[in-house]
Amino acid sequence: MISLLPTLSKTIEHVALARMTVFAPNCLLPLPFACQKGYSLLDAMHLILETVHKASNDKLYSSALFLDVQGAFGKVLHQQLAEIMTTNNFLPYLVDWVQSYLSDRSVRITDRAASEPGFTPIQVGIPQGSPLSLLLFNVYSSLVCHNHQRLGVDLMVSYIDDYCFLAISVSWQWNAIPLTAAGNQLQLKANQKGMSFDLSKTKLFHFPCGKNAPTADLPRIQFGDHYIPNN
């Protein structure tokens, strides 16, 4: 659902965003680049590549698993979002405001040829196109992967609904072990929140180490019932 609101409503959304941002660090991942002022997707990519480059200089091998949440904004459960906000010390009036903001929404599909006869109530999800959407989704998904160190990887970076796990060790074969465990554990946690990852966008990269370039026979990782090859 795309949020199309008048200017005054957009202004109110920005005011609410400014107030909620104060409490967001209580639950956001250490590196959610989409929710930090002054950071962008390019900063996230630079961090990953610099970490890989440093590991290569130390004669260590790096591998990364990239994940994309399928239909991310449409999977947010309103009551669970309220519980997460409450647990992370958002002021009660902000929790109530967000619940009011998300409730009593409806949608009607229309084009130039035809329209639905009536509006359909929306029970789950957050609107796209709103300045609040990125923050609310990252707050909602924070419990899925709050502590990357418990997943056994060396670095975790997120940008909206995209995640990157980076493993560094003495071989690409060793990297496949924590990446497999981290990917499956993250999928399990995501399922508990009504989310899943798009397998068509799940990618595994083994990075070169010095003069050693990745080959076609490098280890895959098992993600649920599927195997993800090196790209």
mmCIF file of C-alpha atoms in Angstrom:
data_model
loop_
_atom_site.group_PDB
_atom_site.id
_atom_site.type_symbol
_atom_site.label_atom_id
_atom_site.label_comp_id
_atom_site.label_asym_id
_atom_site.label_seq_id
_atom_site.Cartn_x
_atom_site.Cartn_y
_atom_site.Cartn_z
ATOM 1 C CA MET A 1 0.000 0.000 0.000
ATOM 2 C CA ILE A 2 1.376 3.384 -1.028
ATOM 3 C CA SER A 3 0.730 6.289 1.337
ATOM 4 C CA LEU A 4 -0.584 9.383 -0.475
ATOM 5 C CA LEU A 5 -1.388 12.112 2.025
ATOM 6 C CA PRO A 6 -1.828 15.899 1.960
ATOM 7 C CA THR A 7 1.029 18.172 3.019
ATOM 8 C CA LEU A 8 -0.268 18.727 6.562
ATOM 9 C CA SER A 9 -0.466 14.983 7.187
ATOM 10 C CA LYS A 10 3.074 14.524 5.905
ATOM 11 C CA THR A 11 4.230 17.258 8.285
ATOM 12 C CA ILE A 12 2.630 15.429 11.210
ATOM 13 C CA GLU A 13 4.405 12.234 10.146
ATOM 14 C CA HIS A 14 7.764 14.014 10.202
ATOM 15 C CA VAL A 15 7.054 15.406 13.689
ATOM 16 C CA ALA A 16 6.186 11.918 14.930
ATOM 17 C CA LEU A 17 9.317 10.520 13.283
ATOM 18 C CA ALA A 18 11.519 13.080 15.051
ATOM 19 C CA ARG A 19 10.051 12.126 18.428
ATOM 20 C CA MET A 20 10.280 8.369 17.862
ATOM 21 C CA THR A 21 13.868 8.561 16.630
ATOM 22 C CA VAL A 22 14.930 9.497 20.174
ATOM 23 C CA PHE A 23 13.838 6.055 21.441
ATOM 24 C CA ALA A 24 14.741 3.988 18.367
ATOM 25 C CA PRO A 25 18.392 3.277 19.384
ATOM 26 C CA ASN A 26 17.040 1.117 22.223
ATOM 27 C CA CYS A 27 16.074 -1.585 19.745
ATOM 28 C CA LEU A 28 17.635 -0.917 16.337
ATOM 29 C CA LEU A 29 20.522 -2.967 15.022
ATOM 30 C CA PRO A 30 23.990 -1.458 15.476
ATOM 31 C CA LEU A 31 24.226 -0.755 11.740
ATOM 32 C CA PRO A 32 20.755 -0.012 10.250
ATOM 33 C CA PHE A 33 21.980 2.426 7.619
ATOM 34 C CA ALA A 34 18.498 3.394 6.414
ATOM 35 C CA CYS A 35 17.558 4.809 9.811
ATOM 36 C CA GLN A 36 20.621 6.835 10.692
ATOM 37 C CA LYS A 37 20.903 10.428 9.587
ATOM 38 C CA GLY A 38 23.890 11.028 7.373
ATOM 39 C CA TYR A 39 24.280 7.392 6.299
ATOM 40 C CA SER A 40 23.291 5.778 3.032
ATOM 41 C CA LEU A 41 23.430 2.529 1.086
ATOM 42 C CA LEU A 42 26.864 3.560 -0.225
ATOM 43 C CA ASP A 43 28.154 3.794 3.349
ATOM 44 C CA ALA A 44 26.917 0.265 4.008
ATOM 45 C CA MET A 45 28.678 -1.064 0.910
ATOM 46 C CA HIS A 46 31.887 0.794 1.782
ATOM 47 C CA LEU A 47 31.887 -0.758 5.256
ATOM 48 C CA ILE A 48 31.480 -4.261 3.840
ATOM 49 C CA LEU A 49 34.188 -3.811 1.200
ATOM 50 C CA GLU A 50 36.636 -2.178 3.616
ATOM 51 C CA THR A 51 36.153 -5.062 6.059
ATOM 52 C CA VAL A 52 36.761 -7.567 3.253
ATOM 53 C CA HIS A 53 39.860 -5.658 2.090
ATOM 54 C CA LYS A 54 41.315 -5.572 5.600
ATOM 55 C CA ALA A 55 40.711 -9.303 6.019
ATOM 56 C CA SER A 56 42.455 -9.986 2.706
ATOM 57 C CA ASN A 57 45.476 -7.956 3.832
ATOM 58 C CA ASP A 58 45.566 -10.155 6.933
ATOM 59 C CA LYS A 59 45.459 -13.253 4.661
ATOM 60 C CA LEU A 60 41.933 -14.141 5.800
ATOM 61 C CA TYR A 61 39.022 -15.191 3.624
ATOM 62 C CA SER A 62 35.655 -13.392 3.537
ATOM 63 C CA SER A 63 32.220 -14.627 2.533
ATOM 64 C CA ALA A 64 28.903 -12.770 2.590
ATOM 65 C CA LEU A 65 25.282 -13.852 2.607
ATOM 66 C CA PHE A 66 22.745 -11.298 1.335
ATOM 67 C CA LEU A 67 19.066 -11.636 2.304
ATOM 68 C CA ASP A 68 15.939 -9.748 1.285
ATOM 69 C CA VAL A 69 12.667 -9.807 3.251
ATOM 70 C CA GLN A 70 9.804 -10.762 0.983
ATOM 71 C CA GLY A 71 6.957 -8.227 1.010
ATOM 72 C CA ALA A 72 8.483 -6.581 4.063
ATOM 73 C CA PHE A 73 6.141 -3.652 4.702
ATOM 74 C CA GLY A 74 3.035 -5.754 4.212
ATOM 75 C CA LYS A 75 4.043 -8.273 6.917
ATOM 76 C CA VAL A 76 4.141 -5.984 9.965
ATOM 77 C CA LEU A 77 1.669 -7.089 12.653
ATOM 78 C CA HIS A 78 0.347 -4.028 14.453
ATOM 79 C CA GLN A 79 -0.056 -5.544 17.916
ATOM 80 C CA GLN A 80 3.423 -7.048 17.885
ATOM 81 C CA LEU A 81 4.840 -3.696 16.797
ATOM 82 C CA ALA A 82 3.138 -2.054 19.788
ATOM 83 C CA GLU A 83 4.592 -4.679 22.142
ATOM 84 C CA ILE A 84 8.108 -4.173 20.767
ATOM 85 C CA MET A 85 7.828 -0.406 21.117
ATOM 86 C CA THR A 86 6.575 -0.746 24.703
ATOM 87 C CA THR A 87 9.381 -3.164 25.605
ATOM 88 C CA ASN A 88 11.943 -0.697 24.267
ATOM 89 C CA ASN A 89 10.634 2.237 26.332
ATOM 90 C CA PHE A 90 8.842 4.243 23.670
ATOM 91 C CA LEU A 91 6.554 6.669 25.481
ATOM 92 C CA PRO A 92 2.976 5.336 25.786
ATOM 93 C CA TYR A 93 1.506 8.205 23.789
ATOM 94 C CA LEU A 94 3.825 7.373 20.862
ATOM 95 C CA VAL A 95 2.781 3.711 20.955
ATOM 96 C CA ASP A 96 -0.881 4.737 20.995
ATOM 97 C CA TRP A 97 -0.332 7.249 18.190
ATOM 98 C CA VAL A 98 1.306 4.620 15.958
ATOM 99 C CA GLN A 99 -1.538 2.189 16.605
ATOM 100 C CA SER A 100 -4.070 4.875 15.710
ATOM 101 C CA TYR A 101 -2.021 5.804 12.643
ATOM 102 C CA LEU A 102 -2.059 2.198 11.391
ATOM 103 C CA SER A 103 -5.677 1.360 12.235
ATOM 104 C CA ASP A 104 -8.856 1.929 10.226
ATOM 105 C CA ARG A 105 -7.029 1.982 6.904
ATOM 106 C CA SER A 106 -8.604 0.634 3.743
ATOM 107 C CA VAL A 107 -7.694 0.275 0.094
ATOM 108 C CA ARG A 108 -9.454 0.184 -3.253
ATOM 109 C CA ILE A 109 -7.755 -0.953 -6.443
ATOM 110 C CA THR A 110 -8.552 1.166 -9.474
ATOM 111 C CA ASP A 111 -7.229 1.979 -12.928
ATOM 112 C CA ARG A 112 -8.548 3.761 -15.973
ATOM 113 C CA ALA A 113 -10.639 0.784 -17.049
ATOM 114 C CA ALA A 114 -12.327 -0.351 -13.838
ATOM 115 C CA SER A 115 -12.457 0.026 -10.058
ATOM 116 C CA GLU A 116 -13.372 -2.183 -7.142
ATOM 117 C CA PRO A 117 -16.880 -1.434 -5.877
ATOM 118 C CA GLY A 118 -15.759 -0.719 -2.321
ATOM 119 C CA PHE A 119 -12.839 -0.347 0.054
ATOM 120 C CA THR A 120 -11.126 -3.353 1.673
ATOM 121 C CA PRO A 121 -9.948 -2.958 5.299
ATOM 122 C CA ILE A 122 -6.201 -3.383 5.884
ATOM 123 C CA GLN A 123 -5.441 -5.405 9.011
ATOM 124 C CA VAL A 124 -1.645 -5.774 8.713
ATOM 125 C CA GLY A 125 1.274 -3.887 7.224
ATOM 126 C CA ILE A 126 2.565 -0.340 7.166
ATOM 127 C CA PRO A 127 2.156 2.144 4.306
ATOM 128 C CA GLN A 128 4.973 2.604 1.817
ATOM 129 C CA GLY A 129 5.931 6.139 0.881
ATOM 130 C CA SER A 130 5.608 7.375 4.454
ATOM 131 C CA PRO A 131 8.646 8.840 6.274
ATOM 132 C CA LEU A 132 7.678 6.589 9.185
ATOM 133 C CA SER A 133 7.793 3.343 7.214
ATOM 134 C CA LEU A 134 11.542 2.722 7.394
ATOM 135 C CA LEU A 135 11.744 3.332 11.130
ATOM 136 C CA LEU A 136 8.650 1.296 11.994
ATOM 137 C CA PHE A 137 9.813 -1.671 9.934
ATOM 138 C CA ASN A 138 13.294 -1.594 11.463
ATOM 139 C CA VAL A 139 11.789 -1.413 14.950
ATOM 140 C CA TYR A 140 9.509 -4.348 14.112
ATOM 141 C CA SER A 141 12.305 -6.472 12.665
ATOM 142 C CA SER A 142 14.796 -5.628 15.437
ATOM 143 C CA LEU A 143 14.037 -8.788 17.429
ATOM 144 C CA VAL A 144 14.771 -10.935 14.395
ATOM 145 C CA CYS A 145 18.491 -10.154 14.369
ATOM 146 C CA HIS A 146 19.263 -7.865 17.278
ATOM 147 C CA ASN A 147 22.613 -9.448 18.161
ATOM 148 C CA HIS A 148 24.608 -10.614 15.154
ATOM 149 C CA GLN A 149 27.410 -11.959 17.368
ATOM 150 C CA ARG A 150 25.071 -14.644 18.681
ATOM 151 C CA LEU A 151 24.625 -15.746 15.060
ATOM 152 C CA GLY A 152 28.357 -16.423 14.810
ATOM 153 C CA VAL A 153 29.197 -13.950 12.043
ATOM 154 C CA ASP A 154 31.753 -11.147 12.091
ATOM 155 C CA LEU A 155 29.622 -8.341 10.686
ATOM 156 C CA MET A 156 25.962 -7.691 10.052
ATOM 157 C CA VAL A 157 24.671 -4.723 8.055
ATOM 158 C CA SER A 158 21.060 -3.865 7.277
ATOM 159 C CA TYR A 159 19.426 -1.444 4.888
ATOM 160 C CA ILE A 160 15.623 -1.318 5.211
ATOM 161 C CA ASP A 161 14.597 -4.923 4.410
ATOM 162 C CA ASP A 162 17.994 -6.107 3.135
ATOM 163 C CA TYR A 163 20.550 -7.839 5.338
ATOM 164 C CA CYS A 164 24.169 -8.837 4.895
ATOM 165 C CA PHE A 165 26.061 -11.351 7.025
ATOM 166 C CA LEU A 166 29.850 -11.356 6.663
ATOM 167 C CA ALA A 167 32.000 -14.245 7.884
ATOM 168 C CA ILE A 168 35.802 -14.108 8.014
ATOM 169 C CA SER A 169 38.117 -17.060 8.698
ATOM 170 C CA VAL A 170 41.071 -19.038 7.356
ATOM 171 C CA SER A 171 39.057 -20.485 4.432
ATOM 172 C CA TRP A 172 35.870 -20.101 2.415
ATOM 173 C CA GLN A 173 34.884 -23.588 3.597
ATOM 174 C CA TRP A 174 34.921 -22.466 7.218
ATOM 175 C CA ASN A 175 32.895 -19.362 6.362
ATOM 176 C CA ALA A 176 30.072 -21.488 4.970
ATOM 177 C CA ILE A 177 29.437 -22.984 8.418
ATOM 178 C CA PRO A 178 28.467 -19.810 10.359
ATOM 179 C CA LEU A 179 26.685 -18.348 7.315
ATOM 180 C CA THR A 180 24.528 -21.461 7.032
ATOM 181 C CA ALA A 181 23.726 -21.368 10.747
ATOM 182 C CA ALA A 182 23.059 -17.603 10.733
ATOM 183 C CA GLY A 183 20.828 -17.740 7.662
ATOM 184 C CA ASN A 184 18.672 -20.548 9.011
ATOM 185 C CA GLN A 185 18.431 -19.035 12.486
ATOM 186 C CA LEU A 186 17.409 -15.704 10.979
ATOM 187 C CA GLN A 187 14.789 -17.434 8.832
ATOM 188 C CA LEU A 188 13.364 -19.147 11.927
ATOM 189 C CA LYS A 189 13.113 -15.871 13.819
ATOM 190 C CA ALA A 190 11.596 -14.142 10.795
ATOM 191 C CA ASN A 191 8.937 -16.837 10.479
ATOM 192 C CA GLN A 192 7.943 -16.224 14.081
ATOM 193 C CA LYS A 193 7.229 -12.593 13.094
ATOM 194 C CA GLY A 194 5.283 -13.557 9.989
ATOM 195 C CA MET A 195 8.174 -12.714 7.656
ATOM 196 C CA SER A 196 10.214 -14.746 5.186
ATOM 197 C CA PHE A 197 13.144 -14.202 2.831
ATOM 198 C CA ASP A 198 12.952 -14.139 -0.952
ATOM 199 C CA LEU A 199 15.045 -17.094 -2.152
ATOM 200 C CA SER A 200 15.427 -15.578 -5.613
ATOM 201 C CA LYS A 201 17.241 -12.618 -4.011
ATOM 202 C CA THR A 202 19.310 -14.641 -1.537
ATOM 203 C CA LYS A 203 22.931 -14.469 -2.669
ATOM 204 C CA LEU A 204 26.216 -15.940 -1.459
ATOM 205 C CA PHE A 205 29.545 -14.293 -2.330
ATOM 206 C CA HIS A 206 33.012 -15.681 -1.616
ATOM 207 C CA PHE A 207 35.439 -12.771 -1.987
ATOM 208 C CA PRO A 208 38.974 -13.076 -3.406
ATOM 209 C CA CYS A 209 41.819 -13.266 -0.914
ATOM 210 C CA GLY A 210 45.048 -11.893 -2.318
ATOM 211 C CA LYS A 211 45.823 -13.862 -5.477
ATOM 212 C CA ASN A 212 43.355 -16.627 -4.550
ATOM 213 C CA ALA A 213 40.192 -16.167 -6.586
ATOM 214 C CA PRO A 214 36.909 -18.010 -5.868
ATOM 215 C CA THR A 215 36.257 -21.081 -8.021
ATOM 216 C CA ALA A 216 33.109 -22.848 -9.125
ATOM 217 C CA ASP A 217 33.565 -25.704 -6.646
ATOM 218 C CA LEU A 218 33.412 -23.509 -3.541
ATOM 219 C CA PRO A 219 30.969 -24.611 -0.832
ATOM 220 C CA ARG A 220 27.294 -23.785 -1.046
ATOM 221 C CA ILE A 221 25.182 -23.029 1.988
ATOM 222 C CA GLN A 222 21.933 -24.759 2.861
ATOM 223 C CA PHE A 223 19.070 -22.356 3.446
ATOM 224 C CA GLY A 224 16.069 -24.334 4.618
ATOM 225 C CA ASP A 225 15.440 -26.954 1.927
ATOM 226 C CA HIS A 226 17.398 -25.003 -0.676
ATOM 227 C CA TYR A 227 21.069 -24.656 -1.514
ATOM 228 C CA ILE A 228 22.570 -21.255 -2.299
ATOM 229 C CA PRO A 229 25.625 -21.430 -4.615
ATOM 230 C CA ASN A 230 28.443 -18.932 -4.809
ATOM 231 C CA ASN A 231 27.742 -16.030 -7.132
#
